[in-house]
């Protein structure tokens, strides 16, 4: 079964997560979401798999969040559109396997997903 990782090469936790997947011999599809931002449908599906609200996977300490969104009320659709426009806001890594997904922080959660 293919395991998808939404990966940021500049993030140490994302690199650690990728190493865990490689060490466990997973069939990996790497999604560099900064280069190719997820679609609305992908983000909506990720949120459903994670059983999460958009703010649960938004990096709220990112400068873009602090400048543009701090303290603002937005709908689910508006938050998803913001993540599409500014993918740096998306928490990382997100790992999807089948109909399950996790935010791989700490990376040990990835081992649990694959077990």
Coordinates of N, CA and C in Angstrom, one line a residue:
X1 N 0.8 -1.2 0.0 CA 0.0 0.0 0.0 C 0.9 1.2 0.0
X2 N 0.6 2.2 -0.9 CA 1.4 3.4 -1.0 C 1.1 4.3 0.2
X3 N 2.2 4.9 0.7 CA 2.1 5.9 1.8 C 2.6 7.2 1.2
X4 N 1.7 8.2 1.4 CA 2.0 9.6 0.9 C 2.5 10.4 2.1
X5 N 3.5 11.2 1.8 CA 4.0 12.1 2.8 C 4.0 13.5 2.2
X6 N 3.3 14.4 2.8 CA 3.3 15.8 2.4 C 4.6 16.4 3.1
X7 N 5.6 16.7 2.3 CA 6.9 16.9 2.8 C 7.5 18.3 2.5
X8 N 8.2 18.8 3.4 CA 9.0 20.0 3.2 C 10.4 19.7 3.5
X9 N 11.3 19.7 2.5 CA 12.7 19.3 2.6 C 13.5 20.2 3.6
X10 N 13.0 21.4 3.8 CA 13.7 22.3 4.7 C 13.3 22.1 6.2
X11 N 12.4 21.2 6.5 CA 11.9 21.0 7.8 C 12.5 19.7 8.4
X12 N 13.2 19.9 9.6 CA 13.9 18.7 10.2 C 12.9 17.6 10.6
X13 N 11.7 18.0 11.1 CA 10.7 17.0 11.5 C 10.2 16.2 10.2
X14 N 10.0 17.0 9.1 CA 9.6 16.3 7.9 C 10.7 15.4 7.4
X15 N 11.9 15.8 7.4 CA 13.0 14.9 7.0 C 13.1 13.7 7.9
X16 N 12.9 13.9 9.2 CA 12.9 12.7 10.1 C 11.8 11.8 9.8
X17 N 10.6 12.3 9.5 CA 9.4 11.5 9.1 C 9.7 10.7 7.9
X18 N 10.3 11.3 6.9 CA 10.7 10.6 5.6 C 11.7 9.5 5.9
X19 N 12.6 9.7 6.8 CA 13.6 8.7 7.2 C 12.9 7.5 7.9
X20 N 11.9 7.8 8.7 CA 11.1 6.7 9.4 C 10.5 5.8 8.3
X21 N 9.8 6.5 7.3 CA 9.1 5.8 6.3 C 10.1 4.9 5.5
X22 N 11.3 5.5 5.2 CA 12.3 4.7 4.4 C 12.8 3.5 5.2
X23 N 13.1 3.8 6.5 CA 13.6 2.7 7.4 C 12.6 1.6 7.5
X24 N 11.3 1.9 7.5 CA 10.3 0.9 7.6 C 9.9 0.2 6.3
X25 N 10.6 0.6 5.2 CA 10.4 0.0 3.9 C 9.1 0.3 3.2
X26 N 8.5 1.5 3.6 CA 7.2 1.9 3.0 C 7.4 2.2 1.5
X27 N 6.3 2.0 0.8 CA 6.2 2.4 -0.6 C 5.8 3.9 -0.6
X28 N 6.7 4.8 -0.8 CA 6.5 6.2 -0.5 C 6.2 7.0 -1.7
X29 N 5.2 7.9 -1.6 CA 5.0 8.9 -2.6 C 5.3 10.3 -1.9
X30 N 6.3 11.0 -2.3 CA 6.6 12.3 -1.7 C 5.9 13.4 -2.4
X31 N 5.1 14.1 -1.6 CA 4.4 15.3 -2.2 C 5.1 16.6 -1.6
X32 N 5.9 17.2 -2.5 CA 6.5 18.5 -2.1 C 5.5 19.6 -2.2
X33 N 4.7 19.7 -1.1 CA 3.5 20.6 -1.2 C 3.8 22.1 -1.3
X34 N 5.1 22.5 -1.1 CA 5.5 23.9 -1.3 C 5.6 24.1 -2.8
X35 N 6.1 23.1 -3.5 CA 6.3 23.3 -5.0 C 5.0 23.1 -5.7
X36 N 4.2 22.1 -5.3 CA 2.9 21.8 -5.9 C 1.9 21.8 -4.8
X37 N 1.2 23.0 -4.5 CA 0.3 23.0 -3.4 C -0.9 22.1 -3.6
X38 N -1.4 21.5 -2.5 CA -2.5 20.6 -2.6 C -3.8 21.4 -3.1
X39 N -4.6 20.6 -3.8 CA -5.9 21.2 -4.3 C -6.9 21.4 -3.1
X40 N -7.9 22.1 -3.4 CA -9.0 22.2 -2.4 C -9.5 20.8 -2.0
X41 N -9.7 20.0 -3.0 CA -10.2 18.6 -2.7 C -9.2 17.8 -1.8
X42 N -8.0 17.9 -2.1 CA -6.9 17.2 -1.4 C -7.0 17.7 0.1
X43 N -7.0 19.0 0.3 CA -7.0 19.5 1.7 C -8.2 19.1 2.4
X44 N -9.4 19.2 1.7 CA -10.6 18.8 2.4 C -10.6 17.3 2.8
X45 N -10.1 16.5 1.9 CA -9.9 15.1 2.2 C -8.9 14.8 3.3
X46 N -7.8 15.5 3.3 CA -6.8 15.4 4.4 C -7.5 15.7 5.7
X47 N -8.2 16.8 5.8 CA -8.9 17.2 7.0 C -9.9 16.1 7.5
X48 N -10.6 15.6 6.5 CA -11.5 14.5 6.9 C -10.8 13.3 7.4
X49 N -9.7 12.9 6.8 CA -8.9 11.7 7.2 C -8.3 12.0 8.6
X50 N -7.9 13.2 8.8 CA -7.3 13.5 10.1 C -8.3 13.8 11.2
X51 N -9.6 13.9 10.8 CA -10.7 14.2 11.7 C -10.3 15.5 12.4
X52 N -9.9 16.5 11.5 CA -9.4 17.8 12.1 C -10.1 19.0 11.4
X53 N -10.0 20.1 12.1 CA -10.5 21.4 11.6 C -9.3 22.0 11.0
X54 N -9.5 23.0 10.0 CA -8.3 23.6 9.4 C -7.3 24.2 10.3
X55 N -7.7 24.8 11.4 CA -6.7 25.4 12.3 C -5.9 24.4 13.0
X56 N -6.4 23.1 13.0 CA -5.6 22.0 13.7 C -4.3 21.7 12.9
X57 N -4.3 22.0 11.5 CA -3.1 21.7 10.7 C -2.5 23.0 10.2
X58 N -2.8 24.1 10.7 CA -2.2 25.4 10.3 C -1.2 25.8 11.3
X59 N 0.0 26.1 10.7 CA 1.1 26.5 11.6 C 0.9 28.0 12.0
X60 N 0.4 28.1 13.2 CA 0.0 29.5 13.7 C 1.1 30.4 14.1
X61 N 2.3 29.9 14.1 CA 3.4 30.8 14.4 C 4.2 31.3 13.1
X62 N 3.7 30.8 12.0 CA 4.3 31.3 10.7 C 4.0 32.8 10.5
X63 N 5.0 33.5 10.1 CA 4.9 34.9 9.8 C 3.6 35.3 9.0
X64 N 3.3 34.5 8.0 CA 2.2 34.8 7.1 C 0.9 34.7 8.0
X65 N 0.8 33.7 8.8 CA -0.4 33.6 9.7 C -0.5 34.8 10.6
X66 N 0.6 35.1 11.2 CA 0.6 36.3 12.2 C 0.3 37.6 11.5
X67 N 0.7 37.8 10.3 CA 0.5 39.0 9.5 C -0.9 39.1 9.0
X68 N -1.4 38.0 8.5 CA -2.7 38.0 7.7 C -3.9 37.4 8.5
X69 N -3.7 36.5 9.4 CA -4.8 35.7 9.9 C -5.0 35.7 11.4
X70 N -4.1 36.2 12.2 CA -4.2 36.1 13.6 C -5.4 36.8 14.1
X71 N -6.2 36.1 14.9 CA -7.4 36.6 15.4 C -8.6 36.7 14.5
X72 N -8.5 36.3 13.3 CA -9.6 36.4 12.3 C -10.4 35.1 12.3
X73 N -11.7 35.4 12.2 CA -12.7 34.2 12.0 C -12.8 34.0 10.5
X74 N -12.7 32.7 10.2 CA -12.9 32.3 8.8 C -13.6 31.0 8.7
X75 N -14.2 30.7 7.6 CA -14.9 29.5 7.4 C -13.9 28.4 7.0
X76 N -14.4 27.2 7.1 CA -13.5 26.0 6.7 C -13.1 26.3 5.2
X77 N -14.0 26.6 4.4 CA -13.6 26.9 3.0 C -12.6 28.0 2.9
X78 N -12.7 29.1 3.6 CA -11.7 30.2 3.6 C -10.4 29.7 4.1
X79 N -10.3 28.9 5.1 CA -9.1 28.4 5.7 C -8.4 27.5 4.6
X80 N -9.2 26.6 4.0 CA -8.6 25.7 3.0 C -8.0 26.6 1.8
X81 N -8.7 27.6 1.4 CA -8.2 28.4 0.3 C -7.0 29.2 0.8
X82 N -6.8 29.5 2.0 CA -5.6 30.2 2.5 C -4.4 29.2 2.5
X83 N -4.7 27.9 2.8 CA -3.6 26.9 2.8 C -3.2 26.7 1.4
X84 N -4.1 26.8 0.4 CA -3.8 26.6 -1.0 C -2.9 27.8 -1.4
X85 N -3.3 28.9 -1.0 CA -2.5 30.1 -1.4 C -1.2 30.2 -0.8
X86 N -1.1 29.8 0.5 CA 0.1 29.9 1.3 C 0.4 28.5 1.9
X87 N 0.9 27.6 1.1 CA 1.1 26.2 1.6 C 2.1 26.1 2.8
X88 N 2.9 27.1 3.0 CA 3.8 27.1 4.1 C 3.0 27.0 5.4
X89 N 1.8 27.4 5.4 CA 0.9 27.3 6.6 C 0.6 25.9 7.0
X90 N 0.7 25.0 6.1 CA 0.3 23.6 6.4 C 1.3 22.9 7.3
X91 N 0.8 22.3 8.4 CA 1.7 21.5 9.3 C 2.4 20.4 8.5
X92 N 3.5 20.0 9.0 CA 4.3 19.0 8.3 C 5.0 18.1 9.3
X93 N 5.3 16.9 8.9 CA 4.8 16.2 7.7 C 3.4 15.7 8.0
X94 N 2.6 15.6 7.0 CA 1.3 14.8 7.0 C 1.5 13.5 6.2
X95 N 1.2 12.4 6.9 CA 1.4 11.1 6.3 C 0.0 10.4 6.1
X96 N -0.2 9.9 4.9 CA -1.5 9.3 4.6 C -1.2 7.9 4.1
X97 N -1.9 6.9 4.7 CA -1.8 5.5 4.3 C -3.3 5.0 4.3
X98 N -3.7 4.6 3.1 CA -5.1 4.1 3.0 C -6.1 5.2 3.4
X99 N -6.9 4.9 4.3 CA -7.9 5.8 4.8 C -7.6 6.4 6.1
X100 N -6.3 6.4 6.4 CA -5.8 7.0 7.7 C -4.8 8.1 7.4
X101 N -4.7 9.1 8.2 CA -3.7 10.1 8.1 C -3.3 10.6 9.5
X102 N -2.1 11.1 9.6 CA -1.6 11.7 10.8 C -0.7 12.8 10.5
X103 N -0.6 13.7 11.4 CA 0.5 14.7 11.4 C 1.7 14.0 12.1
X104 N 2.8 13.9 11.4 CA 3.9 13.1 11.9 C 4.8 13.8 12.9
X105 N 4.2 14.4 13.9 CA 4.9 15.1 14.9 C 4.5 14.6 16.3
X106 N 5.3 13.9 17.0 CA 6.6 13.5 16.7 C 6.7 12.4 15.6
X107 N 7.8 12.2 15.0 CA 7.9 11.2 13.9 C 7.6 9.8 14.4
X108 N 7.6 9.5 15.7 CA 7.3 8.2 16.1 C 5.8 7.8 15.8
X109 N 5.0 8.8 15.6 CA 3.6 8.6 15.3 C 3.5 7.9 13.9
X110 N 4.5 8.1 13.1 CA 4.5 7.5 11.7 C 4.6 6.0 11.9
X111 N 5.5 5.6 12.8 CA 5.6 4.1 13.1 C 4.3 3.5 13.5
X112 N 3.6 4.2 14.3 CA 2.3 3.7 14.8 C 1.3 3.5 13.6
X113 N 1.3 4.5 12.7 CA 0.5 4.4 11.5 C 0.8 3.2 10.6
X114 N 2.1 2.9 10.5 CA 2.5 1.8 9.6 C 2.4 0.4 10.3
X115 N 2.3 0.5 11.6 CA 2.2 -0.8 12.3 C 0.9 -1.6 12.1

